[in-house]
Amino acid sequence: MIGVGKIKQYTNVLEKPISKGKQEVSLSAFAFLFSELVQYNQTHVDNISELERRLEDAGYAVGARVLELLCHREKGNRRETRLLGILSFVHSTVWKVLFGKVADSLEKGTEHEDEYMISEKELLVNRFISIPKDMGTFNCGAFVAGIVRGVLDGAGFPAVVTAHFVPMEGQQRPRTTILIKFAEEVLQREARLG
Amino acid sequence: MAAIYSLFIINKSGGLIFYKDYGSAGRMDTNDSLRVASLWHSMHAISQQLSPTLGCSGIELLEADTFDLHCFQSLTGTKFFVVCEPGTPHMESLLKVIYELYTDYVLKNPFYEMEMPIRCELFDSNLSQAIQKDRVALLGR
């Protein structure tokens, strides 16, 4: 049986199919790498808001790439043009691939038309992190907010995305909410599309 | 009816980085706990030299008439030791569990400086849960 067991060799590297990739990565390895990312940025900034901005920028780069990869892998190169479509893409597909589960909830803001919230009982990136009291409202989830902003920006839905701790009664640890505030043009386009 | 009196964690140079007492029997003030920690660190180091055979890793169990002291040393020299009632079972596995909690909630915390006192609320809450579970198991015998 000639040829059995021989891996097909591709002459052009661009013709090689993109592999599915390993579905699972060690959580400890990621936690240490993320901890190092935060510590590295801490030494290069003077205040907390700059640290948050740096983490967000790091996440933005991830988000832009994740969008491209998932559009190709999961959605057969189709892109979302509607607001709810892209939001459910972030809430389900992106979360599932990055964190192993869909986000806990997706809500529309009650006060403003352009605000949406993705909530999570505890972000994976924050699992082992205890914020010291003197850092106030700093949230390492700014990294995840950056990822969401990268995905939305790349898909044509510019938005301002931030991560907040929301204290819950009866629970020690506060919930985390990713607040997405879309730009004016997104809402106008959405209204035009009907 | 606490089977565990107190828990100490000391860094590789013998400084106390974590101390928790359970019940009034184990309570001691800050200075005393620092003193006990460095005392134990020295004793542990001396015991390694006293061994008649090579490759001794130090004291693992100290039995006295009113208490037992179980000690676990990690590969990096961080020592976890617990003072408990004489004859309390499963202390070694408890120390291993505490070591795992340390690697998870202290070492993966970007705001923790190595060899400094531990101030991580996640570590505290998970530690209380682990001790509580242990206590329930012990009382249920």
PDB file of C-alpha atoms in Angstrom, chain A:
ATOM      1  CA  MET A   1       0.000   0.000   0.000  1.00  0.00           C
ATOM      2  CA  ILE A   2       2.015   2.890  -1.281  1.00  0.00           C
ATOM      3  CA  GLY A   3       1.353   6.301   0.115  1.00  0.00           C
ATOM      4  CA  VAL A   4      -0.525   5.236   3.218  1.00  0.00           C
ATOM      5  CA  GLY A   5       0.643   7.162   6.225  1.00  0.00           C
ATOM      6  CA  LYS A   6       2.402   9.801   4.159  1.00  0.00           C
ATOM      7  CA  ILE A   7       1.471  13.350   5.139  1.00  0.00           C
ATOM      8  CA  LYS A   8       0.529  15.464   2.141  1.00  0.00           C
ATOM      9  CA  GLN A   9       3.299  17.986   1.548  1.00  0.00           C
ATOM     10  CA  TYR A  10       2.241  21.433   0.474  1.00  0.00           C
ATOM     11  CA  THR A  11       4.689  23.224  -1.789  1.00  0.00           C
ATOM     12  CA  ASN A  12       3.182  26.617  -1.065  1.00  0.00           C
ATOM     13  CA  VAL A  13       2.811  27.453   2.608  1.00  0.00           C
ATOM     14  CA  LEU A  14      -0.243  29.560   1.780  1.00  0.00           C
ATOM     15  CA  GLU A  15      -2.064  26.462   0.589  1.00  0.00           C
ATOM     16  CA  LYS A  16      -1.704  24.637   3.865  1.00  0.00           C
ATOM     17  CA  PRO A  17      -5.031  24.506   5.639  1.00  0.00           C
ATOM     18  CA  ILE A  18      -5.170  26.462   8.889  1.00  0.00           C
ATOM     19  CA  SER A  19      -5.220  23.884  11.659  1.00  0.00           C
ATOM     20  CA  LYS A  20      -8.042  23.754  14.163  1.00  0.00           C
ATOM     21  CA  GLY A  21      -5.438  24.319  16.814  1.00  0.00           C
ATOM     22  CA  LYS A  22      -5.304  22.853  20.282  1.00  0.00           C
ATOM     23  CA  GLN A  23      -8.679  23.430  21.836  1.00  0.00           C
ATOM     24  CA  GLU A  24      -7.292  23.691  25.333  1.00  0.00           C
ATOM     25  CA  VAL A  25      -4.464  25.630  26.871  1.00  0.00           C
ATOM     26  CA  SER A  26      -3.190  25.298  30.418  1.00  0.00           C
ATOM     27  CA  LEU A  27      -4.991  27.780  32.663  1.00  0.00           C
ATOM     28  CA  SER A  28      -1.995  28.043  34.967  1.00  0.00           C
ATOM     29  CA  ALA A  29       0.304  28.894  32.068  1.00  0.00           C
ATOM     30  CA  PHE A  30      -2.064  31.623  30.926  1.00  0.00           C
ATOM     31  CA  ALA A  31      -2.502  32.929  34.480  1.00  0.00           C
ATOM     32  CA  PHE A  32       1.252  33.297  34.955  1.00  0.00           C
ATOM     33  CA  LEU A  33       1.669  34.942  31.553  1.00  0.00           C
ATOM     34  CA  PHE A  34      -1.174  37.371  32.256  1.00  0.00           C
ATOM     35  CA  SER A  35       0.222  38.128  35.709  1.00  0.00           C
ATOM     36  CA  GLU A  36       3.552  38.956  34.100  1.00  0.00           C
ATOM     37  CA  LEU A  37       1.811  41.188  31.526  1.00  0.00           C
ATOM     38  CA  VAL A  38       0.147  43.160  34.326  1.00  0.00           C
ATOM     39  CA  GLN A  39       3.352  43.420  36.325  1.00  0.00           C
ATOM     40  CA  TYR A  40       5.347  44.542  33.293  1.00  0.00           C
ATOM     41  CA  ASN A  41       2.864  47.283  32.521  1.00  0.00           C
ATOM     42  CA  GLN A  42       2.733  48.346  36.149  1.00  0.00           C
ATOM     43  CA  THR A  43       6.416  49.241  36.089  1.00  0.00           C
ATOM     44  CA  HIS A  44       5.968  51.434  33.020  1.00  0.00           C
ATOM     45  CA  VAL A  45       3.067  53.621  34.138  1.00  0.00           C
ATOM     46  CA  ASP A  46       2.490  56.254  36.799  1.00  0.00           C
ATOM     47  CA  ASN A  47      -1.181  55.770  37.556  1.00  0.00           C
ATOM     48  CA  ILE A  48      -4.035  53.319  37.443  1.00  0.00           C
ATOM     49  CA  SER A  49      -5.941  54.684  34.457  1.00  0.00           C
ATOM     50  CA  GLU A  50      -2.830  54.404  32.308  1.00  0.00           C
ATOM     51  CA  LEU A  51      -2.400  50.794  33.415  1.00  0.00           C
ATOM     52  CA  GLU A  52      -5.986  50.108  32.418  1.00  0.00           C
ATOM     53  CA  ARG A  53      -5.423  51.750  29.065  1.00  0.00           C
ATOM     54  CA  ARG A  54      -2.320  49.635  28.415  1.00  0.00           C
ATOM     55  CA  LEU A  55      -4.148  46.423  29.263  1.00  0.00           C
ATOM     56  CA  GLU A  56      -6.976  47.489  26.975  1.00  0.00           C
ATOM     57  CA  ASP A  57      -4.556  48.152  24.131  1.00  0.00           C
ATOM     58  CA  ALA A  58      -3.025  44.727  24.622  1.00  0.00           C
ATOM     59  CA  GLY A  59      -6.508  43.226  24.437  1.00  0.00           C
ATOM     60  CA  TYR A  60      -7.341  45.263  21.341  1.00  0.00           C
ATOM     61  CA  ALA A  61      -4.585  43.539  19.392  1.00  0.00           C
ATOM     62  CA  VAL A  62      -5.940  40.156  20.500  1.00  0.00           C
ATOM     63  CA  GLY A  63      -9.490  41.107  19.553  1.00  0.00           C
ATOM     64  CA  ALA A  64      -8.584  42.176  16.030  1.00  0.00           C
ATOM     65  CA  ARG A  65      -6.901  38.847  15.352  1.00  0.00           C
ATOM     66  CA  VAL A  66      -9.559  36.778  17.054  1.00  0.00           C
ATOM     67  CA  LEU A  67     -12.201  38.339  14.817  1.00  0.00           C
ATOM     68  CA  GLU A  68     -10.350  37.338  11.653  1.00  0.00           C
ATOM     69  CA  LEU A  69      -9.642  33.836  12.890  1.00  0.00           C
ATOM     70  CA  LEU A  70     -13.149  33.102  14.081  1.00  0.00           C
ATOM     71  CA  CYS A  71     -14.797  34.551  10.991  1.00  0.00           C
ATOM     72  CA  HIS A  72     -12.787  32.101   8.969  1.00  0.00           C
ATOM     73  CA  ARG A  73     -13.033  29.120  11.299  1.00  0.00           C
ATOM     74  CA  GLU A  74     -16.468  29.305  12.800  1.00  0.00           C
ATOM     75  CA  LYS A  75     -18.606  31.368  10.487  1.00  0.00           C
ATOM     76  CA  GLY A  76     -17.412  30.346   7.019  1.00  0.00           C
ATOM     77  CA  ASN A  77     -16.145  33.811   6.102  1.00  0.00           C
ATOM     78  CA  ARG A  78     -19.508  35.504   6.586  1.00  0.00           C
ATOM     79  CA  ARG A  79     -19.515  38.767   8.446  1.00  0.00           C
ATOM     80  CA  GLU A  80     -22.090  40.308  10.721  1.00  0.00           C
ATOM     81  CA  THR A  81     -23.749  43.520   9.619  1.00  0.00           C
ATOM     82  CA  ARG A  82     -26.390  43.882  12.325  1.00  0.00           C
ATOM     83  CA  LEU A  83     -25.851  45.066  15.876  1.00  0.00           C
ATOM     84  CA  LEU A  84     -27.517  42.128  17.593  1.00  0.00           C
ATOM     85  CA  GLY A  85     -25.644  39.769  15.312  1.00  0.00           C
ATOM     86  CA  ILE A  86     -22.233  41.047  16.265  1.00  0.00           C
ATOM     87  CA  LEU A  87     -23.191  41.216  19.929  1.00  0.00           C
ATOM     88  CA  SER A  88     -24.315  37.621  20.023  1.00  0.00           C
ATOM     89  CA  PHE A  89     -21.158  36.670  18.097  1.00  0.00           C
ATOM     90  CA  VAL A  90     -19.070  38.252  20.866  1.00  0.00           C
ATOM     91  CA  HIS A  91     -21.251  36.886  23.650  1.00  0.00           C
ATOM     92  CA  SER A  92     -21.284  33.296  22.388  1.00  0.00           C
ATOM     93  CA  THR A  93     -18.597  32.461  19.826  1.00  0.00           C
ATOM     94  CA  VAL A  94     -15.769  34.687  21.005  1.00  0.00           C
ATOM     95  CA  TRP A  95     -16.359  33.880  24.669  1.00  0.00           C
ATOM     96  CA  LYS A  96     -16.651  30.161  23.957  1.00  0.00           C
ATOM     97  CA  VAL A  97     -13.357  30.052  22.067  1.00  0.00           C
ATOM     98  CA  LEU A  98     -11.427  32.278  24.457  1.00  0.00           C
ATOM     99  CA  PHE A  99     -12.841  31.264  27.842  1.00  0.00           C
ATOM    100  CA  GLY A 100     -14.439  27.884  27.234  1.00  0.00           C
ATOM    101  CA  LYS A 101     -18.005  28.953  27.948  1.00  0.00           C
ATOM    102  CA  VAL A 102     -20.518  31.513  26.696  1.00  0.00           C
ATOM    103  CA  ALA A 103     -20.805  34.730  28.686  1.00  0.00           C
ATOM    104  CA  ASP A 104     -23.297  34.698  31.535  1.00  0.00           C
ATOM    105  CA  SER A 105     -25.612  37.336  30.143  1.00  0.00           C
ATOM    106  CA  LEU A 106     -26.075  39.984  27.485  1.00  0.00           C
ATOM    107  CA  GLU A 107     -28.292  42.925  28.362  1.00  0.00           C
ATOM    108  CA  LYS A 108     -29.377  46.154  26.781  1.00  0.00           C
ATOM    109  CA  GLY A 109     -28.814  49.235  28.885  1.00  0.00           C
ATOM    110  CA  THR A 110     -31.972  50.793  30.263  1.00  0.00           C
ATOM    111  CA  GLU A 111     -30.767  54.360  30.508  1.00  0.00           C
ATOM    112  CA  HIS A 112     -29.132  54.854  27.119  1.00  0.00           C
ATOM    113  CA  GLU A 113     -29.959  53.493  23.685  1.00  0.00           C
ATOM    114  CA  ASP A 114     -26.363  52.901  22.754  1.00  0.00           C
ATOM    115  CA  GLU A 115     -25.303  50.860  25.786  1.00  0.00           C
ATOM    116  CA  TYR A 116     -25.100  47.090  26.050  1.00  0.00           C
ATOM    117  CA  MET A 117     -23.672  44.965  28.850  1.00  0.00           C
ATOM    118  CA  ILE A 118     -22.055  41.549  28.880  1.00  0.00           C
ATOM    119  CA  SER A 119     -21.936  40.208  32.405  1.00  0.00           C
ATOM    120  CA  GLU A 120     -19.874  37.455  33.910  1.00  0.00           C
ATOM    121  CA  LYS A 121     -19.873  36.129  37.446  1.00  0.00           C
ATOM    122  CA  GLU A 122     -16.087  36.059  37.342  1.00  0.00           C
ATOM    123  CA  LEU A 123     -13.867  36.720  34.350  1.00  0.00           C
ATOM    124  CA  LEU A 124     -11.376  33.956  33.640  1.00  0.00           C
ATOM    125  CA  VAL A 125      -8.520  36.434  33.633  1.00  0.00           C
ATOM    126  CA  ASN A 126      -9.478  37.577  37.143  1.00  0.00           C
ATOM    127  CA  ARG A 127      -9.802  34.082  38.600  1.00  0.00           C
ATOM    128  CA  PHE A 128      -6.607  34.199  40.646  1.00  0.00           C
ATOM    129  CA  ILE A 129      -6.231  37.940  41.065  1.00  0.00           C
ATOM    130  CA  SER A 130      -7.014  39.805  44.290  1.00  0.00           C
ATOM    131  CA  ILE A 131      -6.931  43.543  43.776  1.00  0.00           C
ATOM    132  CA  PRO A 132      -5.306  45.354  46.735  1.00  0.00           C
ATOM    133  CA  LYS A 133      -7.500  47.901  48.481  1.00  0.00           C
ATOM    134  CA  ASP A 134      -5.361  50.866  47.477  1.00  0.00           C
ATOM    135  CA  MET A 135      -5.961  50.259  43.781  1.00  0.00           C
ATOM    136  CA  GLY A 136      -9.576  51.247  44.079  1.00  0.00           C
ATOM    137  CA  THR A 137     -11.765  50.282  41.180  1.00  0.00           C
ATOM    138  CA  PHE A 138      -9.012  48.906  38.946  1.00  0.00           C
ATOM    139  CA  ASN A 139     -10.078  45.800  37.066  1.00  0.00           C
ATOM    140  CA  CYS A 140      -7.758  43.521  35.125  1.00  0.00           C
ATOM    141  CA  GLY A 141     -10.826  42.779  33.035  1.00  0.00           C
ATOM    142  CA  ALA A 142      -9.737  45.857  31.075  1.00  0.00           C
ATOM    143  CA  PHE A 143      -7.847  43.296  28.999  1.00  0.00           C
ATOM    144  CA  VAL A 144     -11.106  41.577  28.088  1.00  0.00           C
ATOM    145  CA  ALA A 145     -12.737  44.958  27.425  1.00  0.00           C
ATOM    146  CA  GLY A 146      -9.904  45.590  24.975  1.00  0.00           C
ATOM    147  CA  ILE A 147     -10.548  42.253  23.259  1.00  0.00           C
ATOM    148  CA  VAL A 148     -14.229  43.134  22.811  1.00  0.00           C
ATOM    149  CA  ARG A 149     -13.309  46.584  21.489  1.00  0.00           C
ATOM    150  CA  GLY A 150     -10.888  44.995  19.020  1.00  0.00           C
ATOM    151  CA  VAL A 151     -13.542  42.610  17.733  1.00  0.00           C
ATOM    152  CA  LEU A 152     -16.181  45.321  17.402  1.00  0.00           C
ATOM    153  CA  ASP A 153     -13.817  47.799  15.762  1.00  0.00           C
ATOM    154  CA  GLY A 154     -12.616  45.257  13.232  1.00  0.00           C
ATOM    155  CA  ALA A 155     -16.197  44.303  12.394  1.00  0.00           C
ATOM    156  CA  GLY A 156     -17.167  47.912  11.716  1.00  0.00           C
ATOM    157  CA  PHE A 157     -18.967  48.704  14.989  1.00  0.00           C
ATOM    158  CA  PRO A 158     -16.774  51.274  16.741  1.00  0.00           C
ATOM    159  CA  ALA A 159     -17.481  51.437  20.461  1.00  0.00           C
ATOM    160  CA  VAL A 160     -16.060  52.431  23.815  1.00  0.00           C
ATOM    161  CA  VAL A 161     -15.758  49.342  25.992  1.00  0.00           C
ATOM    162  CA  THR A 162     -14.980  49.295  29.703  1.00  0.00           C
ATOM    163  CA  ALA A 163     -14.948  46.705  32.469  1.00  0.00           C
ATOM    164  CA  HIS A 164     -16.625  47.332  35.829  1.00  0.00           C
ATOM    165  CA  PHE A 165     -17.106  45.514  39.070  1.00  0.00           C
ATOM    166  CA  VAL A 166     -20.749  45.391  40.104  1.00  0.00           C
ATOM    167  CA  PRO A 167     -21.254  44.398  43.753  1.00  0.00           C
ATOM    168  CA  MET A 168     -23.966  41.812  44.260  1.00  0.00           C
ATOM    169  CA  GLU A 169     -25.908  41.454  47.497  1.00  0.00           C
ATOM    170  CA  GLY A 170     -25.419  38.127  49.134  1.00  0.00           C
ATOM    171  CA  GLN A 171     -22.193  37.430  47.304  1.00  0.00           C
ATOM    172  CA  GLN A 172     -18.681  38.129  48.419  1.00  0.00           C
ATOM    173  CA  ARG A 173     -17.157  38.646  45.015  1.00  0.00           C
ATOM    174  CA  PRO A 174     -18.601  41.346  42.781  1.00  0.00           C
ATOM    175  CA  ARG A 175     -19.845  40.475  39.313  1.00  0.00           C
ATOM    176  CA  THR A 176     -17.952  41.862  36.316  1.00  0.00           C
ATOM    177  CA  THR A 177     -19.770  43.799  33.607  1.00  0.00           C
ATOM    178  CA  ILE A 178     -18.290  44.710  30.243  1.00  0.00           C
ATOM    179  CA  LEU A 179     -20.032  47.919  29.226  1.00  0.00           C
ATOM    180  CA  ILE A 180     -20.214  48.576  25.475  1.00  0.00           C
ATOM    181  CA  LYS A 181     -21.136  52.056  24.315  1.00  0.00           C
ATOM    182  CA  PHE A 182     -21.539  52.198  20.546  1.00  0.00           C
ATOM    183  CA  ALA A 183     -20.594  55.222  18.482  1.00  0.00           C
ATOM    184  CA  GLU A 184     -23.318  57.405  17.011  1.00  0.00           C
ATOM    185  CA  GLU A 185     -22.716  56.208  13.438  1.00  0.00           C
ATOM    186  CA  VAL A 186     -23.410  52.607  14.403  1.00  0.00           C
ATOM    187  CA  LEU A 187     -26.854  53.452  15.735  1.00  0.00           C
ATOM    188  CA  GLN A 188     -27.665  55.592  12.729  1.00  0.00           C
ATOM    189  CA  ARG A 189     -26.673  52.805  10.365  1.00  0.00           C
ATOM    190  CA  GLU A 190     -28.688  50.332  12.387  1.00  0.00           C
ATOM    191  CA  ALA A 191     -31.726  52.574  12.212  1.00  0.00           C
ATOM    192  CA  ARG A 192     -31.307  52.937   8.422  1.00  0.00           C
ATOM    193  CA  LEU A 193     -31.140  49.177   7.983  1.00  0.00           C
ATOM    194  CA  GLY A 194     -34.442  48.932   9.772  1.00  0.00           C
TER     195      GLY A 194
END
